[in-house]
């Protein structure tokens, strides 16, 4: 699968992205930083779905928001079709915005409760100056149909829909401007399990039809597995492992990924698997451990892990891992 991507140019390239939030004392002086995203590098290819997983607070949502410049990065580069979008002025970036959209965990908060949902779907087209009033209305109705809702629901308000339906509306809104990249930030986390699979199936059907790429952010590895071509595992602001989905599940290399996989329940009670229980809590991103940030919880930590930061190295079959256990 990876070889197939490597022949293509990446659509989106994220290089050494960092987002540090300042912590100020009562006098307004910066005394520390929360290192939410700390040197993240990966590529996203055309029509690919890349899953980004990790515990809450690991920086995956901030990564998504920073790529779209919903929050400005501290440093790093984001190339879209070869152009560094972080260097563009807001005016230059506006036409590109329509090519990169976001679907949020809670679509209720991204839909204006006082406006009919048709208005919310049409709004991005209006901002980008796409179509006439009638064309926008027709497109909004067509999108409602595509995401499995009725055209006459155009005139309803957000509170008249269930969580799953609101997520469908969020998708219709994102698709309104024909994006090439959609960042899905925990799009199914707030939904019931049966509704989760409906939304995931819908995302896949829409990708078949429109050919967009997804960065799919979630904390649940089993959800990400169903939709992703590749998966990146994040811990405390960094990607510690990145691999094609099947390869990651067959051969998890990083001790953190091994622990995450061991926590996924198996449906067959006859099959037992050993659970890797991590010691201690996740350290604060305001006070990252030295060396490998996972060393305070890693069952295989060695002396050098406390002082040397492991780099994300390229291995066989496109499998990358940041861990001294695999250093030559
Ligand atoms: Fe564990 Fe060391 Fe590998 Fe970090 S570098 S995951 S502490 S073995």
Short mmCIF file of C-alpha atoms and ligand atoms in Angstrom, two decimals:
data_model
loop_
_atom_site.label_atom_id
_atom_site.label_comp_id
_atom_site.label_asym_id
_atom_site.label_seq_id
_atom_site.Cartn_x
_atom_site.Cartn_y
_atom_site.Cartn_z
CA UNK A 1 0.00 0.00 0.00
CA UNK A 2 2.75 2.46 0.91
CA UNK A 3 4.70 1.80 -2.30
CA UNK A 4 1.56 2.85 -4.15
CA UNK A 5 1.65 6.21 -2.28
CA UNK A 6 5.39 6.69 -2.52
CA UNK A 7 5.10 6.88 -6.30
CA UNK A 8 2.88 9.94 -5.84
CA UNK A 9 3.73 13.38 -4.52
CA UNK A 10 2.23 14.10 -1.10
CA UNK A 11 -0.77 16.40 -1.15
CA UNK A 12 0.04 17.71 2.31
CA UNK A 13 3.48 17.70 3.97
CA UNK A 14 3.83 18.51 7.65
CA UNK A 15 7.40 19.22 8.70
CA UNK A 16 8.61 19.67 12.28
CA UNK A 17 5.33 21.29 13.34
CA UNK A 18 5.28 22.73 16.87
CA UNK A 19 2.57 24.46 18.84
CA UNK A 20 3.51 25.69 22.30
CA UNK A 21 0.96 27.63 24.38
CA UNK A 22 2.45 30.15 26.84
CA UNK A 23 1.62 29.93 30.56
CA UNK A 24 1.63 33.33 32.24
CA UNK A 25 1.91 34.31 35.91
CA UNK A 26 -0.60 36.80 37.46
CA UNK A 27 1.63 39.69 36.26
CA UNK A 28 1.26 38.53 32.67
CA UNK A 29 4.84 37.27 32.35
CA UNK A 30 5.34 34.02 30.43
CA UNK A 31 6.76 31.49 32.88
CA UNK A 32 6.42 28.25 30.92
CA UNK A 33 4.87 26.68 27.83
CA UNK A 34 2.45 23.82 27.24
CA UNK A 35 4.11 21.87 24.44
CA UNK A 36 0.91 20.56 22.86
CA UNK A 37 2.55 19.69 19.52
CA UNK A 38 6.26 19.06 19.65
CA UNK A 39 7.95 18.34 16.32
CA UNK A 40 5.38 16.48 14.23
CA UNK A 41 6.32 15.36 10.69
CA UNK A 42 4.20 13.32 8.24
CA UNK A 43 2.79 13.32 4.69
CA UNK A 44 -0.79 12.89 3.53
CA UNK A 45 -1.34 11.53 0.01
CA UNK A 46 -4.17 11.98 -2.46
CA UNK A 47 -7.27 9.89 -1.63
CA UNK A 48 -5.52 8.54 1.46
CA UNK A 49 -6.96 8.28 4.96
CA UNK A 50 -4.35 8.77 7.65
CA UNK A 51 -5.51 8.00 11.18
CA UNK A 52 -3.96 9.91 14.07
CA UNK A 53 -4.47 8.25 17.46
CA UNK A 54 -3.41 8.77 21.04
CA UNK A 55 -4.81 9.47 24.51
CA UNK A 56 -6.68 12.73 25.06
CA UNK A 57 -4.29 15.62 25.55
CA UNK A 58 -1.58 14.09 23.31
CA UNK A 59 -1.84 16.97 20.81
CA UNK A 60 -3.65 15.27 17.93
CA UNK A 61 -6.52 17.79 17.73
CA UNK A 62 -4.11 20.73 18.09
CA UNK A 63 -2.09 19.23 15.20
CA UNK A 64 -5.24 19.24 13.02
CA UNK A 65 -6.20 22.78 14.00
CA UNK A 66 -2.65 24.07 13.48
CA UNK A 67 -2.44 22.55 9.97
CA UNK A 68 -5.54 24.54 9.01
CA UNK A 69 -4.18 27.65 10.76
CA UNK A 70 -7.17 27.78 13.10
CA UNK A 71 -4.40 28.35 15.60
CA UNK A 72 -1.03 29.70 14.41
CA UNK A 73 1.93 27.32 14.88
CA UNK A 74 4.98 28.12 16.98
CA UNK A 75 7.27 26.78 14.24
CA UNK A 76 7.41 24.23 11.43
CA UNK A 77 6.15 24.05 7.87
CA UNK A 78 2.93 22.89 6.20
CA UNK A 79 3.13 22.39 2.44
CA UNK A 80 -0.08 21.99 0.47
CA UNK A 81 0.52 20.99 -3.17
CA UNK A 82 4.11 22.14 -2.68
CA UNK A 83 3.31 25.63 -1.23
CA UNK A 84 4.17 26.51 2.34
CA UNK A 85 0.76 27.70 3.54
CA UNK A 86 2.14 29.01 6.84
CA UNK A 87 4.01 31.72 4.95
CA UNK A 88 0.90 32.95 3.12
CA UNK A 89 -0.93 36.09 4.21
CA UNK A 90 -4.58 35.52 5.22
CA UNK A 91 -5.75 37.00 1.89
CA UNK A 92 -3.54 34.61 -0.10
CA UNK A 93 -4.56 31.68 2.07
CA UNK A 94 -8.35 32.29 1.78
CA UNK A 95 -8.76 30.58 -1.64
CA UNK A 96 -6.80 27.58 -0.28
CA UNK A 97 -9.02 27.36 2.77
CA UNK A 98 -11.80 25.93 0.68
CA UNK A 99 -9.57 23.01 -0.30
CA UNK A 100 -8.95 22.09 3.34
CA UNK A 101 -11.95 21.70 5.60
CA UNK A 102 -12.55 20.40 9.11
CA UNK A 103 -15.29 18.28 10.66
CA UNK A 104 -15.54 18.72 14.42
CA UNK A 105 -16.32 16.31 17.25
CA UNK A 106 -19.36 18.31 18.31
CA UNK A 107 -21.13 19.51 15.16
CA UNK A 108 -23.75 21.18 17.39
CA UNK A 109 -21.22 23.84 18.37
CA UNK A 110 -20.17 24.45 14.74
CA UNK A 111 -23.78 24.90 13.53
CA UNK A 112 -25.50 28.19 14.30
CA UNK A 113 -28.50 27.21 16.51
CA UNK A 114 -30.48 30.24 15.29
CA UNK A 115 -30.07 29.45 11.60
CA UNK A 116 -31.68 26.75 9.47
CA UNK A 117 -29.18 24.05 8.56
CA UNK A 118 -29.42 25.00 4.88
CA UNK A 119 -27.88 28.34 5.82
CA UNK A 120 -24.96 26.63 7.61
CA UNK A 121 -24.24 24.38 4.62
CA UNK A 122 -24.35 27.32 2.21
CA UNK A 123 -22.21 29.63 4.39
CA UNK A 124 -18.75 28.35 3.26
CA UNK A 125 -19.83 28.69 -0.41
CA UNK A 126 -20.98 32.25 0.28
CA UNK A 127 -17.67 33.16 1.97
CA UNK A 128 -15.75 31.77 -1.01
CA UNK A 129 -18.06 33.51 -3.52
CA UNK A 130 -19.20 30.23 -5.07
CA UNK A 131 -22.40 30.15 -7.16
CA UNK A 132 -25.57 32.20 -7.20
CA UNK A 133 -28.14 32.08 -4.37
CA UNK A 134 -30.18 29.49 -6.28
CA UNK A 135 -27.12 27.39 -7.17
CA UNK A 136 -26.02 27.35 -3.52
CA UNK A 137 -29.50 26.27 -2.41
CA UNK A 138 -29.54 23.46 -4.98
CA UNK A 139 -26.06 22.31 -3.97
CA UNK A 140 -26.99 22.34 -0.25
CA UNK A 141 -30.06 20.19 -0.96
CA UNK A 142 -28.02 17.82 -3.12
CA UNK A 143 -25.44 17.47 -0.33
CA UNK A 144 -28.18 16.74 2.23
CA UNK A 145 -29.29 13.91 -0.03
CA UNK A 146 -25.68 12.66 -0.40
CA UNK A 147 -25.21 12.43 3.37
CA UNK A 148 -28.45 10.49 3.79
CA UNK A 149 -30.84 13.26 4.85
CA UNK A 150 -33.95 14.55 3.10
CA UNK A 151 -33.86 17.68 0.97
CA UNK A 152 -36.81 19.19 2.87
CA UNK A 153 -34.72 19.05 6.08
CA UNK A 154 -32.84 22.05 4.64
CA UNK A 155 -35.39 24.25 6.43
CA UNK A 156 -34.95 22.71 9.90
CA UNK A 157 -32.87 23.94 12.84
CA UNK A 158 -29.88 22.07 14.40
CA UNK A 159 -31.80 21.13 17.59
CA UNK A 160 -34.30 19.15 15.50
CA UNK A 161 -31.59 16.58 14.59
CA UNK A 162 -29.93 13.72 16.46
CA UNK A 163 -26.14 13.68 17.10
CA UNK A 164 -25.53 11.35 14.13
CA UNK A 165 -27.64 13.51 11.82
CA UNK A 166 -25.81 16.65 12.96
CA UNK A 167 -22.52 14.97 12.13
CA UNK A 168 -23.90 14.24 8.63
CA UNK A 169 -24.79 17.95 8.34
CA UNK A 170 -21.22 18.83 9.45
CA UNK A 171 -19.94 16.63 6.62
CA UNK A 172 -22.28 18.22 4.09
CA UNK A 173 -21.03 21.65 5.19
CA UNK A 174 -17.39 20.57 4.79
CA UNK A 175 -18.09 19.11 1.32
CA UNK A 176 -19.90 22.24 0.09
CA UNK A 177 -16.67 23.83 -1.21
CA UNK A 178 -15.28 20.61 -2.83
CA UNK A 179 -12.27 20.22 -0.49
CA UNK A 180 -9.32 17.96 -1.28
CA UNK A 181 -8.41 17.47 2.38
CA UNK A 182 -10.83 17.01 5.28
CA UNK A 183 -9.51 16.94 8.83
CA UNK A 184 -11.99 14.90 10.87
CA UNK A 185 -11.43 15.73 14.53
CA UNK A 186 -12.93 12.91 16.63
CA UNK A 187 -15.98 12.88 14.31
CA UNK A 188 -17.60 9.80 15.88
CA UNK A 189 -16.42 9.97 19.51
CA UNK A 190 -19.66 11.52 20.78
CA UNK A 191 -21.91 9.06 18.90
CA UNK A 192 -23.41 5.69 19.86
CA UNK A 193 -21.51 2.68 18.50
CA UNK A 194 -24.18 1.80 15.89
CA UNK A 195 -24.22 5.39 14.62
CA UNK A 196 -20.39 5.50 14.60
CA UNK A 197 -20.24 2.78 11.94
CA UNK A 198 -22.90 4.54 9.83
CA UNK A 199 -20.87 7.77 9.84
CA UNK A 200 -17.62 5.91 9.08
CA UNK A 201 -19.27 4.08 6.17
CA UNK A 202 -20.59 7.39 4.91
CA UNK A 203 -17.10 8.94 5.09
CA UNK A 204 -15.76 6.04 3.00
CA UNK A 205 -18.58 6.28 0.44
CA UNK A 206 -18.02 10.02 0.07
CA UNK A 207 -14.28 9.46 -0.40
CA UNK A 208 -15.04 6.94 -3.18
CA UNK A 209 -17.25 9.49 -4.89
CA UNK A 210 -15.33 12.75 -4.36
CA UNK A 211 -11.75 11.47 -3.89
CA UNK A 212 -10.77 13.65 -0.92
CA UNK A 213 -8.03 12.77 1.59
CA UNK A 214 -8.83 12.46 5.29
CA UNK A 215 -6.75 13.10 8.36
CA UNK A 216 -8.88 11.11 10.80
CA UNK A 217 -8.22 12.00 14.43
CA UNK A 218 -9.51 9.68 17.17
CA UNK A 219 -8.52 8.18 20.51
CA UNK A 220 -9.94 4.75 19.71
CA UNK A 221 -7.58 2.53 17.68
CA UNK A 222 -10.32 0.10 16.67
CA UNK A 223 -12.35 2.95 15.11
CA UNK A 224 -9.31 4.29 13.24
CA UNK A 225 -8.44 0.80 11.98
CA UNK A 226 -11.64 0.55 9.93
CA UNK A 227 -11.11 3.70 7.95
CA UNK A 228 -7.34 4.33 7.76
CA UNK A 229 -4.79 3.34 5.11
CA UNK A 230 -2.01 4.32 7.51
CA UNK A 231 -1.98 5.17 11.22
CA UNK A 232 0.21 7.55 13.20
CA UNK A 233 0.36 7.04 16.98
CA UNK A 234 0.91 10.20 19.05
CA UNK A 235 2.21 10.50 22.60
CA UNK A 236 2.81 13.82 24.37
CA UNK A 237 2.94 15.96 21.25
CA UNK A 238 5.04 13.65 19.03
CA UNK A 239 4.37 10.82 16.57
CA UNK A 240 6.06 7.74 18.03
CA UNK A 241 5.04 5.26 15.31
CA UNK A 242 3.62 5.54 11.79
CA UNK A 243 2.79 2.55 9.59
CA UNK A 244 0.30 1.09 7.10
CA UNK A 245 -2.74 -0.05 9.12
CA UNK A 246 -2.36 -3.84 8.68
CA UNK A 247 1.36 -3.64 9.36
CA UNK A 248 0.79 -1.63 12.58
CA UNK A 249 -1.73 -4.17 13.91
CA UNK A 250 0.40 -7.19 12.92
CA UNK A 251 3.69 -5.81 14.08
CA UNK A 252 3.41 -2.95 16.59
CA UNK A 253 6.97 -1.87 17.40
CA UNK A 254 6.75 1.03 19.85
CA UNK A 255 6.05 -0.02 23.48
CA UNK A 256 3.28 2.61 23.67
CA UNK A 257 1.52 1.23 20.56
CA UNK A 258 1.89 -2.28 22.00
CA UNK A 259 0.16 -1.11 25.18
CA UNK A 260 -2.65 0.60 23.23
CA UNK A 261 -3.24 -2.52 21.12
CA UNK A 262 -3.23 -4.81 24.15
CA UNK A 263 -6.09 -2.74 25.63
CA UNK A 264 -8.46 -3.41 22.69
CA UNK A 265 -11.02 -6.03 23.83
CA UNK A 266 -11.39 -9.19 21.68
CA UNK A 267 -14.85 -10.53 20.91
CA UNK A 268 -13.81 -14.20 21.37
CA UNK A 269 -13.76 -15.18 25.13
CA UNK A 270 -11.68 -18.32 24.28
CA UNK A 271 -8.79 -16.17 23.09
CA UNK A 272 -6.80 -14.54 25.84
CA UNK A 273 -4.25 -11.83 25.30
CA UNK A 274 -1.79 -10.32 27.66
CA UNK A 275 -2.59 -6.74 28.61
CA UNK A 276 0.37 -4.35 28.85
CA UNK A 277 -0.43 -2.07 31.78
CA UNK A 278 1.51 1.18 31.74
CA UNK A 279 2.74 2.50 35.05
CA UNK A 280 2.07 6.04 36.23
CA UNK A 281 0.13 8.88 34.65
CA UNK A 282 0.82 10.77 31.45
CA UNK A 283 3.29 13.57 32.36
CA UNK A 284 2.22 17.18 31.90
CA UNK A 285 2.96 18.70 28.47
CA UNK A 286 4.21 21.73 30.42
CA UNK A 287 6.93 19.59 31.93
CA UNK A 288 7.99 17.01 29.35
CA UNK A 289 10.38 14.25 30.48
CA UNK A 290 13.91 14.48 29.10
CA UNK A 291 15.11 12.11 26.35
CA UNK A 292 12.30 9.84 25.20
CA UNK A 293 9.09 11.40 26.56
CA UNK A 294 7.70 7.89 27.14
CA UNK A 295 10.57 6.76 29.40
CA UNK A 296 8.67 7.43 32.66
CA UNK A 297 6.08 4.78 31.72
CA UNK A 298 7.96 2.46 29.36
CA UNK A 299 8.47 -1.17 30.51
CA UNK A 300 11.66 -1.37 28.36
CA UNK A 301 13.29 1.95 29.32
CA UNK A 302 17.10 1.93 29.32
CA UNK A 303 19.60 4.43 30.74
CA UNK A 304 20.03 6.25 27.41
CA UNK A 305 16.25 6.74 27.09
CA UNK A 306 16.43 9.38 29.83
CA UNK A 307 18.84 11.58 27.90
CA UNK A 308 18.61 10.84 24.15
CA UNK A 309 15.55 11.80 22.12
CA UNK A 310 14.74 8.95 19.67
CA UNK A 311 14.00 10.04 16.08
CA UNK A 312 11.24 8.65 13.89
CA UNK A 313 13.27 6.30 11.67
CA UNK A 314 12.14 4.79 8.39
CA UNK A 315 12.02 0.98 8.54
CA UNK A 316 10.80 -1.76 6.18
CA UNK A 317 7.33 -1.52 4.51
CA UNK A 318 7.05 2.17 5.35
CA UNK A 319 7.04 1.38 9.07
CA UNK A 320 8.50 4.22 11.14
CA UNK A 321 9.21 4.11 14.83
CA UNK A 322 10.87 6.45 17.34
CA UNK A 323 12.46 4.12 19.90
CA UNK A 324 16.04 3.27 20.90
CA UNK A 325 15.17 -0.45 20.98
CA UNK A 326 15.45 -0.38 17.16
CA UNK A 327 18.61 1.72 16.82
CA UNK A 328 21.41 -0.03 14.96
FE1 LIG B 1 10.93 2.91 25.81
FE2 LIG B 1 13.39 3.82 25.46
FE3 LIG B 1 11.94 3.09 23.36
FE4 LIG B 1 11.35 5.30 24.72
S1 LIG B 1 13.19 4.93 23.54
S2 LIG B 1 9.93 3.78 24.02
S3 LIG B 1 11.81 4.66 26.80
S4 LIG B 1 12.68 1.75 25.01
#
